[in-house]
Short mmCIF file of N, CA and C and ligand atoms in Angstrom, two decimals:
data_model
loop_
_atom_site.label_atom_id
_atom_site.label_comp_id
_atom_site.label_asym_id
_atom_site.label_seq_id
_atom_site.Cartn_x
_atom_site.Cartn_y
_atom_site.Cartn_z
N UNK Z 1 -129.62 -35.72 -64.07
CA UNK Z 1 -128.16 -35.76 -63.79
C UNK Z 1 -127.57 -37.08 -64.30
N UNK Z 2 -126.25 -37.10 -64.91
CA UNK Z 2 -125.67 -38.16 -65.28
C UNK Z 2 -125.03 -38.70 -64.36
N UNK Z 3 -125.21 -40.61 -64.90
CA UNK Z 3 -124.72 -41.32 -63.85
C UNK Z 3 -123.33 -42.50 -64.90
N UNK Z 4 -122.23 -42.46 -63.62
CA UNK Z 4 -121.75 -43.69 -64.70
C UNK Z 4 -120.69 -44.14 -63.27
N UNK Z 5 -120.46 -45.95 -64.07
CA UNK Z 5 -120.20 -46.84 -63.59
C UNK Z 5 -118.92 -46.62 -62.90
N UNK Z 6 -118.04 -46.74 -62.24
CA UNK Z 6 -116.60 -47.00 -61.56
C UNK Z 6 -116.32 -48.06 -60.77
N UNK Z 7 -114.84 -49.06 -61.40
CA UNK Z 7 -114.62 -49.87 -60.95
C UNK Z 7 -113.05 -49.35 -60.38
N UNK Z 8 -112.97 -49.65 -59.21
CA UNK Z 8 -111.01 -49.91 -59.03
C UNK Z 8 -110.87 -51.19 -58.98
N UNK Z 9 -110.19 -51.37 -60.22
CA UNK Z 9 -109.28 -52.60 -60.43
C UNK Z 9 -108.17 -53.12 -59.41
N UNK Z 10 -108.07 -54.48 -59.51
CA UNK Z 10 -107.14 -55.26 -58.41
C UNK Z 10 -105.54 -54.28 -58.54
N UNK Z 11 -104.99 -53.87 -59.29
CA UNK Z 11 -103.84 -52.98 -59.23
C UNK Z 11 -104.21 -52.25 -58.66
N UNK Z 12 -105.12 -51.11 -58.60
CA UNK Z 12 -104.96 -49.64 -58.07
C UNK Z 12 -105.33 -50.43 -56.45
N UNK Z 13 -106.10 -51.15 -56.16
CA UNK Z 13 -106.39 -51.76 -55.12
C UNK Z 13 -105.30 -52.42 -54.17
N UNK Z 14 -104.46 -53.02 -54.66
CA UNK Z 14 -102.99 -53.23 -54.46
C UNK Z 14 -102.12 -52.52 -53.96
N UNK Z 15 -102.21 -51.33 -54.80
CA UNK Z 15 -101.89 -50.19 -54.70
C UNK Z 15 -101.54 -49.21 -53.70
N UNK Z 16 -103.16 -49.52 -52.88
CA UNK Z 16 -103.64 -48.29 -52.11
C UNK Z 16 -103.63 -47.13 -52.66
N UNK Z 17 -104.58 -47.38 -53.83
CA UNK Z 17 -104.87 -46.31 -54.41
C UNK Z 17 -106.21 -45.53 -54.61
N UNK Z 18 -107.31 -46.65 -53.94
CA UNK Z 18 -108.57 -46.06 -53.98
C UNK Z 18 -108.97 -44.79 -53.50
N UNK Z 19 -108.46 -44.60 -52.17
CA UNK Z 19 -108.59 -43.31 -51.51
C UNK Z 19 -108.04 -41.59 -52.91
N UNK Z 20 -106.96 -41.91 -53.18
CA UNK Z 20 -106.61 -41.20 -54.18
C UNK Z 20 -107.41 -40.90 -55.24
N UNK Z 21 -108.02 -41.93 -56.14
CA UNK Z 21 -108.41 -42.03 -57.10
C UNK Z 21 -109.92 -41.14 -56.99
N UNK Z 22 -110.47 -42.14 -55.97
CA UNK Z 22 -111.59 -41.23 -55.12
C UNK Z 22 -111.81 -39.76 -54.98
N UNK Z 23 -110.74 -39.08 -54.60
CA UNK Z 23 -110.50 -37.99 -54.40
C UNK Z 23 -110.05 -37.13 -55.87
N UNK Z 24 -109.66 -37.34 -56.63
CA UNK Z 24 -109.73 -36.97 -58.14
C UNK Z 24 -111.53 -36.62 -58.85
N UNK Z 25 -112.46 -37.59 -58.23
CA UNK Z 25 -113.67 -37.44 -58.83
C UNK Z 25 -114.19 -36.47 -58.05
N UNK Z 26 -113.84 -36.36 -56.72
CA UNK Z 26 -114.33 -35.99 -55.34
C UNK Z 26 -114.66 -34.85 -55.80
N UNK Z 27 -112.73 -33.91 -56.65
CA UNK Z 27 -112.57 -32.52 -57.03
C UNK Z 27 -113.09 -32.08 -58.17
N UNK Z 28 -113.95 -33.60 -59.07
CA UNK Z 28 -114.44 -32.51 -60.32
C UNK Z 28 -115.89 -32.07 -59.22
N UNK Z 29 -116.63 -32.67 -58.48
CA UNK Z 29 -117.57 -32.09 -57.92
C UNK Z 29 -118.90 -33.46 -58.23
N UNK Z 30 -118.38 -34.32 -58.01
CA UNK Z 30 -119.23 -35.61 -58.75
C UNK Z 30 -119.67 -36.17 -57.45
N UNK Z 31 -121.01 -36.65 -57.69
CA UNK Z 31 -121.55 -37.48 -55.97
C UNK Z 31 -121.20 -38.75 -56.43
N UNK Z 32 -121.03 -39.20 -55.12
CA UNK Z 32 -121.09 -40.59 -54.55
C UNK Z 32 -122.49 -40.70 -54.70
N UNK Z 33 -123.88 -42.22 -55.56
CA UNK Z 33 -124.93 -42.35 -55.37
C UNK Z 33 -124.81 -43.41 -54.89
N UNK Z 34 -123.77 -44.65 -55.16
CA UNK Z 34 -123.55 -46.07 -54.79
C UNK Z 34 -121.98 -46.39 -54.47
N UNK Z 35 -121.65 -47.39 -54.01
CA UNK Z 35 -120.51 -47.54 -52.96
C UNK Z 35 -120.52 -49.02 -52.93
N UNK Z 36 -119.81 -50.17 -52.90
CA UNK Z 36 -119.73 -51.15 -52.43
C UNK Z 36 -118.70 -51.89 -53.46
N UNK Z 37 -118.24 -52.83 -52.41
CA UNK Z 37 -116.87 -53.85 -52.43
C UNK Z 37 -117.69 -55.20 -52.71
N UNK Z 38 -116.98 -55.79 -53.96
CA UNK Z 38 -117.89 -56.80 -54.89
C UNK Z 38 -116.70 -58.14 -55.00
N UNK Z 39 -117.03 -58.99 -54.66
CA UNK Z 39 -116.08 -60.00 -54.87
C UNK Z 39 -116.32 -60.85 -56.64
N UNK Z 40 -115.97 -60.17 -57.08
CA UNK Z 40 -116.37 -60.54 -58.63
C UNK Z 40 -115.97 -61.87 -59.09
N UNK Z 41 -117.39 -62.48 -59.57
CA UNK Z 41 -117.04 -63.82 -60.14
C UNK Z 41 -116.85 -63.88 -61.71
N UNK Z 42 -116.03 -64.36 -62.23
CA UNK Z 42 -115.79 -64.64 -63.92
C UNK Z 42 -116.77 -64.19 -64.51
N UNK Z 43 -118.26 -64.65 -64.04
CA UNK Z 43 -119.24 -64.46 -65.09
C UNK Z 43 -119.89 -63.17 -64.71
N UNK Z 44 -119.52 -62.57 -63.35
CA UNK Z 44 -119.94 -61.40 -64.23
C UNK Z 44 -118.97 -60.22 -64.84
N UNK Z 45 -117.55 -60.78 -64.85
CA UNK Z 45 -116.93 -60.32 -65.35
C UNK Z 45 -117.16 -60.36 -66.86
N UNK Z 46 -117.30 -61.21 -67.30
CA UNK Z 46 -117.84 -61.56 -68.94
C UNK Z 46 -118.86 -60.61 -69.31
N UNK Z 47 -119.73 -60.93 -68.20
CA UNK Z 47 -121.00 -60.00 -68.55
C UNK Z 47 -120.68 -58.48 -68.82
N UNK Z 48 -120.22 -58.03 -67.91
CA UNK Z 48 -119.17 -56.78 -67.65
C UNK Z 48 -118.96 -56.57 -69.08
N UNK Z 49 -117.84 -57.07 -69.57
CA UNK Z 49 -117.00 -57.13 -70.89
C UNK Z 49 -117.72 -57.88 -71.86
N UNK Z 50 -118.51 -57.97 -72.63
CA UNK Z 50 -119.70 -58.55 -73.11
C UNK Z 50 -118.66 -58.00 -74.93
N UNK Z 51 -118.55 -56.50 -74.60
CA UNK Z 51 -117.65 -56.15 -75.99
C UNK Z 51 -116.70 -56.91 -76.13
N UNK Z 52 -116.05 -57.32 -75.56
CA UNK Z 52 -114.89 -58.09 -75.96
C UNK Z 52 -114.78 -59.12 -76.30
N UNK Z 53 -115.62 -59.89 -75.85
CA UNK Z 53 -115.43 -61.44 -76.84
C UNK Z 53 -115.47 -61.83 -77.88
N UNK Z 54 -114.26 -62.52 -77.80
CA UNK Z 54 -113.85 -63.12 -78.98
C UNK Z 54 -112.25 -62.38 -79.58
N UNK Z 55 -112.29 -61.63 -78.49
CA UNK Z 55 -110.84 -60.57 -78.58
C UNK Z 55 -109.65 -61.61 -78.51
N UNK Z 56 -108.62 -61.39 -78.95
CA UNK Z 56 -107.71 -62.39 -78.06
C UNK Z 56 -107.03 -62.63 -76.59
N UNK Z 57 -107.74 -60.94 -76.26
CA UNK Z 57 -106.79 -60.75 -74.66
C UNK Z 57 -108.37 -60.40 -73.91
N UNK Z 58 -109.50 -61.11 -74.27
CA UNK Z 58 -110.63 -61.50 -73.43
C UNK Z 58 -110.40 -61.71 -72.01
N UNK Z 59 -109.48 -63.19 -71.77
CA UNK Z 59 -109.83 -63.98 -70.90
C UNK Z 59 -108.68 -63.67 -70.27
N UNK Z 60 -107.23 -62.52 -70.55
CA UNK Z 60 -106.38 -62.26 -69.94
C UNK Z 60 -107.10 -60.98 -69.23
N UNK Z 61 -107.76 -60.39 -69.78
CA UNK Z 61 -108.88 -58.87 -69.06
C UNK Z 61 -109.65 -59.82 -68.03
N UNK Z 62 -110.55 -60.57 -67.73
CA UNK Z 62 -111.11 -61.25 -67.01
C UNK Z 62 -110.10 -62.02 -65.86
N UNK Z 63 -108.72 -62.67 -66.12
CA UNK Z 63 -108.06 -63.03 -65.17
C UNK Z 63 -107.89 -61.60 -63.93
N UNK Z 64 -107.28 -60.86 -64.91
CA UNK Z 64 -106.83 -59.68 -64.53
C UNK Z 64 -107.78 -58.94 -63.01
N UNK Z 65 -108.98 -58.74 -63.96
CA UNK Z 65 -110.47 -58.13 -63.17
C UNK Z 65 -110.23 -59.38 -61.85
N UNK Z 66 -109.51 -60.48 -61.97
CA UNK Z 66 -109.97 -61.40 -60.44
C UNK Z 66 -108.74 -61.38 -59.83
N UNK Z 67 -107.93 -60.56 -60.22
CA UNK Z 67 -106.63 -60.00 -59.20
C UNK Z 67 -105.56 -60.92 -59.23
N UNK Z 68 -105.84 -62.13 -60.65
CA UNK Z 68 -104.82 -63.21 -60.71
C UNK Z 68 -103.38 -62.54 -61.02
N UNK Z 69 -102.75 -61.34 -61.71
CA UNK Z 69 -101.51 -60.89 -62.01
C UNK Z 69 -101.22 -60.05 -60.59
N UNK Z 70 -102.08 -60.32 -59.86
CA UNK Z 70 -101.76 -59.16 -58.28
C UNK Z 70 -101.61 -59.96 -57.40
N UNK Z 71 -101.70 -59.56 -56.17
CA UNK Z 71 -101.67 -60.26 -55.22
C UNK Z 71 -102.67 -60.02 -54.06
N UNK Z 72 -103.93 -60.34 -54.38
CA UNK Z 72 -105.12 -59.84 -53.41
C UNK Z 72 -105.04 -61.13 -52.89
N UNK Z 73 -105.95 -61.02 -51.78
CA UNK Z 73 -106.64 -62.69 -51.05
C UNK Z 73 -107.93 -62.77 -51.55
N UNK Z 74 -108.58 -62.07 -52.27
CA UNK Z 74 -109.32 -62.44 -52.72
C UNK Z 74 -110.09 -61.58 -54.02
N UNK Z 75 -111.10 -61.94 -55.13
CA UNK Z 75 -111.17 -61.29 -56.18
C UNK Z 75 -112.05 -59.93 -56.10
N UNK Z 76 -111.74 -59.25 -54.98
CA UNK Z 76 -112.18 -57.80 -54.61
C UNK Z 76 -111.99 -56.56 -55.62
N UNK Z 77 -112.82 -55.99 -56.16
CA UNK Z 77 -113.17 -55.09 -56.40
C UNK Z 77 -113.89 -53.97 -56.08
N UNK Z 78 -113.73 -52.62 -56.24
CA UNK Z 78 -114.49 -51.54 -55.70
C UNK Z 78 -115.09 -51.09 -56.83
N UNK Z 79 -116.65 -50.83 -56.36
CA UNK Z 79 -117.82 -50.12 -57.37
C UNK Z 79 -118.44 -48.84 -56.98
N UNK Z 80 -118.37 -47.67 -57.78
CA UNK Z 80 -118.99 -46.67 -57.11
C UNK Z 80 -119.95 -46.17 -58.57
N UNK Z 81 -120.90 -45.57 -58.21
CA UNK Z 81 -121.60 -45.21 -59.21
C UNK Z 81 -122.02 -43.57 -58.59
N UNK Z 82 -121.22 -42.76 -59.48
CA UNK Z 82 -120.61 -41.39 -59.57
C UNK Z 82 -121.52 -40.62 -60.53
N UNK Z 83 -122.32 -39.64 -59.93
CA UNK Z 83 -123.36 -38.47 -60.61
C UNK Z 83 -123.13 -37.02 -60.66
N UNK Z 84 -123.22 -36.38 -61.95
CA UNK Z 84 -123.08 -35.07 -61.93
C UNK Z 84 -122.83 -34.78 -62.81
N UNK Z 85 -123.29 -33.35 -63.41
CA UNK Z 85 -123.27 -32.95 -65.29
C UNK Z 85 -121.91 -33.62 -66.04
N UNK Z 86 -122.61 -34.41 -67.10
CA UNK Z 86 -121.71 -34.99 -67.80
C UNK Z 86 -120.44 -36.04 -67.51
N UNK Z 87 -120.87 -36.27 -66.25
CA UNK Z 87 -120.09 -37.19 -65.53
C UNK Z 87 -119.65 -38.31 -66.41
N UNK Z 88 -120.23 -38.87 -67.31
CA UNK Z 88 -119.29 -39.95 -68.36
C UNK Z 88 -118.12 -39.17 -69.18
N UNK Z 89 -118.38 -38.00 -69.53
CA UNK Z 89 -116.94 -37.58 -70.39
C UNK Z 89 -116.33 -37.15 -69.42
N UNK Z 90 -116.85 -36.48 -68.52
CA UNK Z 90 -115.58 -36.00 -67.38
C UNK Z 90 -114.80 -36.99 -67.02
N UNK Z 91 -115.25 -37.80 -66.51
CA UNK Z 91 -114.92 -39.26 -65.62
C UNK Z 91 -113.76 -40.05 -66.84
N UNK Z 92 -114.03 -39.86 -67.61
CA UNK Z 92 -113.24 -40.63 -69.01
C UNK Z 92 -112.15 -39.87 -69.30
N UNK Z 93 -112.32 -38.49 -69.15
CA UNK Z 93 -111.07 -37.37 -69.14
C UNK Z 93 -110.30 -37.52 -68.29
N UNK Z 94 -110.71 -37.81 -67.23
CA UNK Z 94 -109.99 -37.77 -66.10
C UNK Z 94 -108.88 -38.62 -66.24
N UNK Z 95 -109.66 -39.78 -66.36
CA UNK Z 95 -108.93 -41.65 -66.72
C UNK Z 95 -107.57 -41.78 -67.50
N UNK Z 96 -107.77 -40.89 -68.84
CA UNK Z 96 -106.91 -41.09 -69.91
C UNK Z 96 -107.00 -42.18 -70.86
N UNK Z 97 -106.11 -42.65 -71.51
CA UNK Z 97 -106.18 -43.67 -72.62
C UNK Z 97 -106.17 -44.96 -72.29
N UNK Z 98 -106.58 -46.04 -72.72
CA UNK Z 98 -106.91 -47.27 -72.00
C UNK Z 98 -105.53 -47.84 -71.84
N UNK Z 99 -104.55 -47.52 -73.03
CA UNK Z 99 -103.06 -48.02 -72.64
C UNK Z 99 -102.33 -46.95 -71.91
N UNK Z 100 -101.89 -47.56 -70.30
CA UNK Z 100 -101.11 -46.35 -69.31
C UNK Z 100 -100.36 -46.15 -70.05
N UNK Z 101 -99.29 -47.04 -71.17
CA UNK Z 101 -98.26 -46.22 -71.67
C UNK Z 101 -98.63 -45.22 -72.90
N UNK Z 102 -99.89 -44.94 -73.34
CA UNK Z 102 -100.34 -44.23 -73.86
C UNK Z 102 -101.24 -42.91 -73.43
N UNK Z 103 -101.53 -42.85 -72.39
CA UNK Z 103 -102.57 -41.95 -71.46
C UNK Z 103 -101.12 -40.49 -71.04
N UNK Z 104 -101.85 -39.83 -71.43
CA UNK Z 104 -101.31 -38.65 -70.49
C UNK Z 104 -100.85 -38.46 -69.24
N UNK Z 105 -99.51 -38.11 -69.01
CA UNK Z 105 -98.90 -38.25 -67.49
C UNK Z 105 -99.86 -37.76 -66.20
N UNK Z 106 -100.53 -37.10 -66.73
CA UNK Z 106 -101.20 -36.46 -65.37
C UNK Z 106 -102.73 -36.73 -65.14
N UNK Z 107 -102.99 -37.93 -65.91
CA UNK Z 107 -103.93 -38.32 -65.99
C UNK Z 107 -103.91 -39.72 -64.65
N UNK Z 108 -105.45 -40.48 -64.52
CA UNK Z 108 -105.31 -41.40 -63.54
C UNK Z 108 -104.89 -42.46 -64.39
N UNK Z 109 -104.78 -42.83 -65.34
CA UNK Z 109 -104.08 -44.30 -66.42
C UNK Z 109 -102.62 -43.94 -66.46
N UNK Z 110 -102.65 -42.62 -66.71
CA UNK Z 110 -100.87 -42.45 -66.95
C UNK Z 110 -100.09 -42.41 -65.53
N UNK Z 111 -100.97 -41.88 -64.48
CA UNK Z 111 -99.77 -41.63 -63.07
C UNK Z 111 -100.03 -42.85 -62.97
N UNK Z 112 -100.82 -44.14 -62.66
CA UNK Z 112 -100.96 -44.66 -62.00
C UNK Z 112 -100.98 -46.18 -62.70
N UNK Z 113 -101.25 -46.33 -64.12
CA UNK Z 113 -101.72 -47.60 -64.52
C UNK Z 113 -100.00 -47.91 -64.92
N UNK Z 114 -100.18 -49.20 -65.45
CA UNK Z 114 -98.87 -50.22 -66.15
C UNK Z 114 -98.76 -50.67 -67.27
N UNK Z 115 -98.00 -51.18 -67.98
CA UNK Z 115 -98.25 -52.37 -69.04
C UNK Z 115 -96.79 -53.28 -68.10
N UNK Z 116 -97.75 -54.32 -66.95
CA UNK Z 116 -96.70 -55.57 -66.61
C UNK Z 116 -97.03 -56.56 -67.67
N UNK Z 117 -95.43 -57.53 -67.17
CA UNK Z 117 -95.51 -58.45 -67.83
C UNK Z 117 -96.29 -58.76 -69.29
N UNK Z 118 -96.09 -57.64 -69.87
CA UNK Z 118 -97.58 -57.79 -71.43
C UNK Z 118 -98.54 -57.21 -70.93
N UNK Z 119 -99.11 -57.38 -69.44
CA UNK Z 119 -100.64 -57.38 -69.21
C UNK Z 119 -101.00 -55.38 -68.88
N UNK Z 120 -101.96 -55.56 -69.63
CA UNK Z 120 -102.37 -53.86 -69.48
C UNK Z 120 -103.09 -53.97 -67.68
N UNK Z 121 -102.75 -53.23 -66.87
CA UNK Z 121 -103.40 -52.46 -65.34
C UNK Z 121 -103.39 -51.19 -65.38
N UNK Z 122 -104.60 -50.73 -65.64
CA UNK Z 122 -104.81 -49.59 -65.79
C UNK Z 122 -106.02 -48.89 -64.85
N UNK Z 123 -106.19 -49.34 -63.70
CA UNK Z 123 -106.36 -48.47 -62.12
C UNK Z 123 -107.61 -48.34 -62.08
N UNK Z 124 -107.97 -48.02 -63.24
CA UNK Z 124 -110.04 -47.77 -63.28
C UNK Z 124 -110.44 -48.08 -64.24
N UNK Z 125 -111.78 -48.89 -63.95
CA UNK Z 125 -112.59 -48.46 -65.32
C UNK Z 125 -114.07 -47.17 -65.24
N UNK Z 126 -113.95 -47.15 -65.91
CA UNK Z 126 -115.66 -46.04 -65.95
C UNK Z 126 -116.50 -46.09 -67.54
N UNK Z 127 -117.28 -46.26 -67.63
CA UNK Z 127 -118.19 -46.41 -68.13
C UNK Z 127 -118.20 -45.66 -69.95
N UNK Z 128 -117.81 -46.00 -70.89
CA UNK Z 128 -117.95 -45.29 -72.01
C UNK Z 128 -118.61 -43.92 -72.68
N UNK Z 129 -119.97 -44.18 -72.34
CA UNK Z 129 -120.92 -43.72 -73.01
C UNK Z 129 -122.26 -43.74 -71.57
N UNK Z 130 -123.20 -42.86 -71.94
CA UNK Z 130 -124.47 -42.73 -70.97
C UNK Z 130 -124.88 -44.49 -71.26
N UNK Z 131 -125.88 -44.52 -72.35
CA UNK Z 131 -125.81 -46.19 -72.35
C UNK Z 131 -125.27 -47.27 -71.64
N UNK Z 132 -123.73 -46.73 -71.94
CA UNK Z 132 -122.94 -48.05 -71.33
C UNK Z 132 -123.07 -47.97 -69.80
N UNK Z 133 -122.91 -46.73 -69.35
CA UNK Z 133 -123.08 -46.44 -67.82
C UNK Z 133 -124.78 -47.33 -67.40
N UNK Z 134 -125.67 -47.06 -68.24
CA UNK Z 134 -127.20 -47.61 -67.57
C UNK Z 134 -127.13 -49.53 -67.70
N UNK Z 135 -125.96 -50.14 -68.66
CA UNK Z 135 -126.01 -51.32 -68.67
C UNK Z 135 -125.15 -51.63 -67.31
N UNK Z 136 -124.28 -51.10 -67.40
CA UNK Z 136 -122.94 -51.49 -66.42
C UNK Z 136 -123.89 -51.31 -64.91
N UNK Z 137 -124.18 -50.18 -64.27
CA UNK Z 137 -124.50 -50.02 -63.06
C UNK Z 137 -126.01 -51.05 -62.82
N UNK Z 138 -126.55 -51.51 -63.76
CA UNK Z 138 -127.79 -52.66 -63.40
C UNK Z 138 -126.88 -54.04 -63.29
N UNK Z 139 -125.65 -53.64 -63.53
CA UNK Z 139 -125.27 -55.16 -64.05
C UNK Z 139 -124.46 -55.57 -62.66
N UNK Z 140 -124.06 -54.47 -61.73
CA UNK Z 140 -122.97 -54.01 -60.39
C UNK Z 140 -124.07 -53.70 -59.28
N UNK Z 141 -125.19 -53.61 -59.71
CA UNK Z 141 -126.31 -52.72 -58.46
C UNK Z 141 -127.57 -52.75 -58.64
N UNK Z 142 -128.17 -53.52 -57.28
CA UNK Z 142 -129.60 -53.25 -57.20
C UNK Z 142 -129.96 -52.29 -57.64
N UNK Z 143 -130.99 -51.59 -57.70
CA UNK Z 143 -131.80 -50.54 -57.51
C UNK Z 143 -131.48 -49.92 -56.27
N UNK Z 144 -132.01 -50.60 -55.66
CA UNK Z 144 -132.09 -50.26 -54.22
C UNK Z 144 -131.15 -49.75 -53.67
N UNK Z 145 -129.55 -49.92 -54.36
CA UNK Z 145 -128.39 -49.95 -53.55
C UNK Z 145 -128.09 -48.47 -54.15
N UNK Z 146 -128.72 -48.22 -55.04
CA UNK Z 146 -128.18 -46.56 -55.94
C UNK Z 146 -129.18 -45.34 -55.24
N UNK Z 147 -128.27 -44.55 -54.76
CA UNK Z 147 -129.65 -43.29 -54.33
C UNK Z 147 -130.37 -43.08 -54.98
N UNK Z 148 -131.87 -42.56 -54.66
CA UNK Z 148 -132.31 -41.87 -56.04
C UNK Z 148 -132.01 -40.62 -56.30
P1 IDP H 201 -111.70 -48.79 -71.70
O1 IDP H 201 -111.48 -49.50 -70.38
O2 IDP H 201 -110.76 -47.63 -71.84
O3 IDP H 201 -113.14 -48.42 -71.92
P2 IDP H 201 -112.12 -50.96 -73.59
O4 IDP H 201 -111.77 -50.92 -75.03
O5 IDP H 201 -113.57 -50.88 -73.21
O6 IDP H 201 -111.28 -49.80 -72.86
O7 IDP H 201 -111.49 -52.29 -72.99
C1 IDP H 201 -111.83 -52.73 -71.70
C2 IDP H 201 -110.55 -53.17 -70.97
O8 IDP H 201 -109.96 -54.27 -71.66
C3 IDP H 201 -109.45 -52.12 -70.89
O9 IDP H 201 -109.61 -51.24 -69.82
C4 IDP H 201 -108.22 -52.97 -70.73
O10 IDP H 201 -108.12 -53.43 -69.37
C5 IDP H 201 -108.54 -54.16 -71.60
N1 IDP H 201 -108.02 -53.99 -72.99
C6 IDP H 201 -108.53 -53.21 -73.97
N2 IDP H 201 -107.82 -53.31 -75.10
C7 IDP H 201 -106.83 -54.20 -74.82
C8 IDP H 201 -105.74 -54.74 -75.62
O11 IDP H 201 -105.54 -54.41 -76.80
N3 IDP H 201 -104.90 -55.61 -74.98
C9 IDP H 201 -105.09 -55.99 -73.68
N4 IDP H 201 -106.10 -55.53 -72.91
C10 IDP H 201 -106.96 -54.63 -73.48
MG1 MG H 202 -114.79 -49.54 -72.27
#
């Protein structure tokens, strides 16, 4: 069974949007294997985003990921690591296009994400590719912390 990564970003978190968002994966029929609230530090945000460096909007994606354009108390993030046939393209369908003003209205980027101030918030991330899902969830989670 396929597994891949999910983050709610400091917007959808802001938001009060996790419960929602949640419930979108809930209905394609996808398990919950892992669960937990991560106070994310820079570096492993980098690590995280490893593709991007050297981008020019690197270190504005990394502010972002620590809830600096929001207003959290602290750099909280939610991680779930979500299983079930084909769960990386589903999960990516679901999402829409990485720019909300480009994503499909009825998608979770288009109902829900932004382009503030310049800065792209776009509500979730999930995992690209199977690959990217097996780097990302070692990189967010014990072993131990993922069902088997
Ligand atoms: P994805 O999240 O849809 O997989 P990636 O290309 O992997 O998109 O980029 C990771 C994240 O970096 C995006 O979700 C978005 O937050 C940010 N990002 C990507 N491209 C741009 C850009 O051109 N300008 C600003 N931020 C970007
Ligand atoms: Mg990506």
């Amino acid at each position: 069974m396929e597994q891949t990564l999910i983050l709610i970003k400091p917007d959808a978190i802001e938001k009060r949007l996790t419960g929602i968002i949640l419930s979108r994966f809930e209905a394609l029929g996808l398990e919950i294997a892992g669960a937990k609230a991560v106070s994310a530090t820079e570096e492993l945000l980098r690590k995280h985003y490893a593709n991007l460096a050297g981008t020019p909007f690197v270190d504005e994606v990394v502010r972002f990921m620590m809830g600096d354009y929001n207003h959290l108390p602290d750099h909280r993030i939610y991680a779930f690591v979500l299983r079930g046939e084909n769960a990386v393209s589903r999960v990516r369908a679901a999402l829409g296009a990485t720019n909300p003003d480009k994503a499909e209205p009825w998608t979770l980027r288009g109902q829900f994400g932004c382009v503030k101030n310049g800065v792209m918030q776009n509500a979730v991330h999930a995992s690209g590719t199977p690959e990217e899902a097996a780097r990302e969830i070692a990189l967010w989670f014990k072993p131990e912390e993922v069902l088997a």
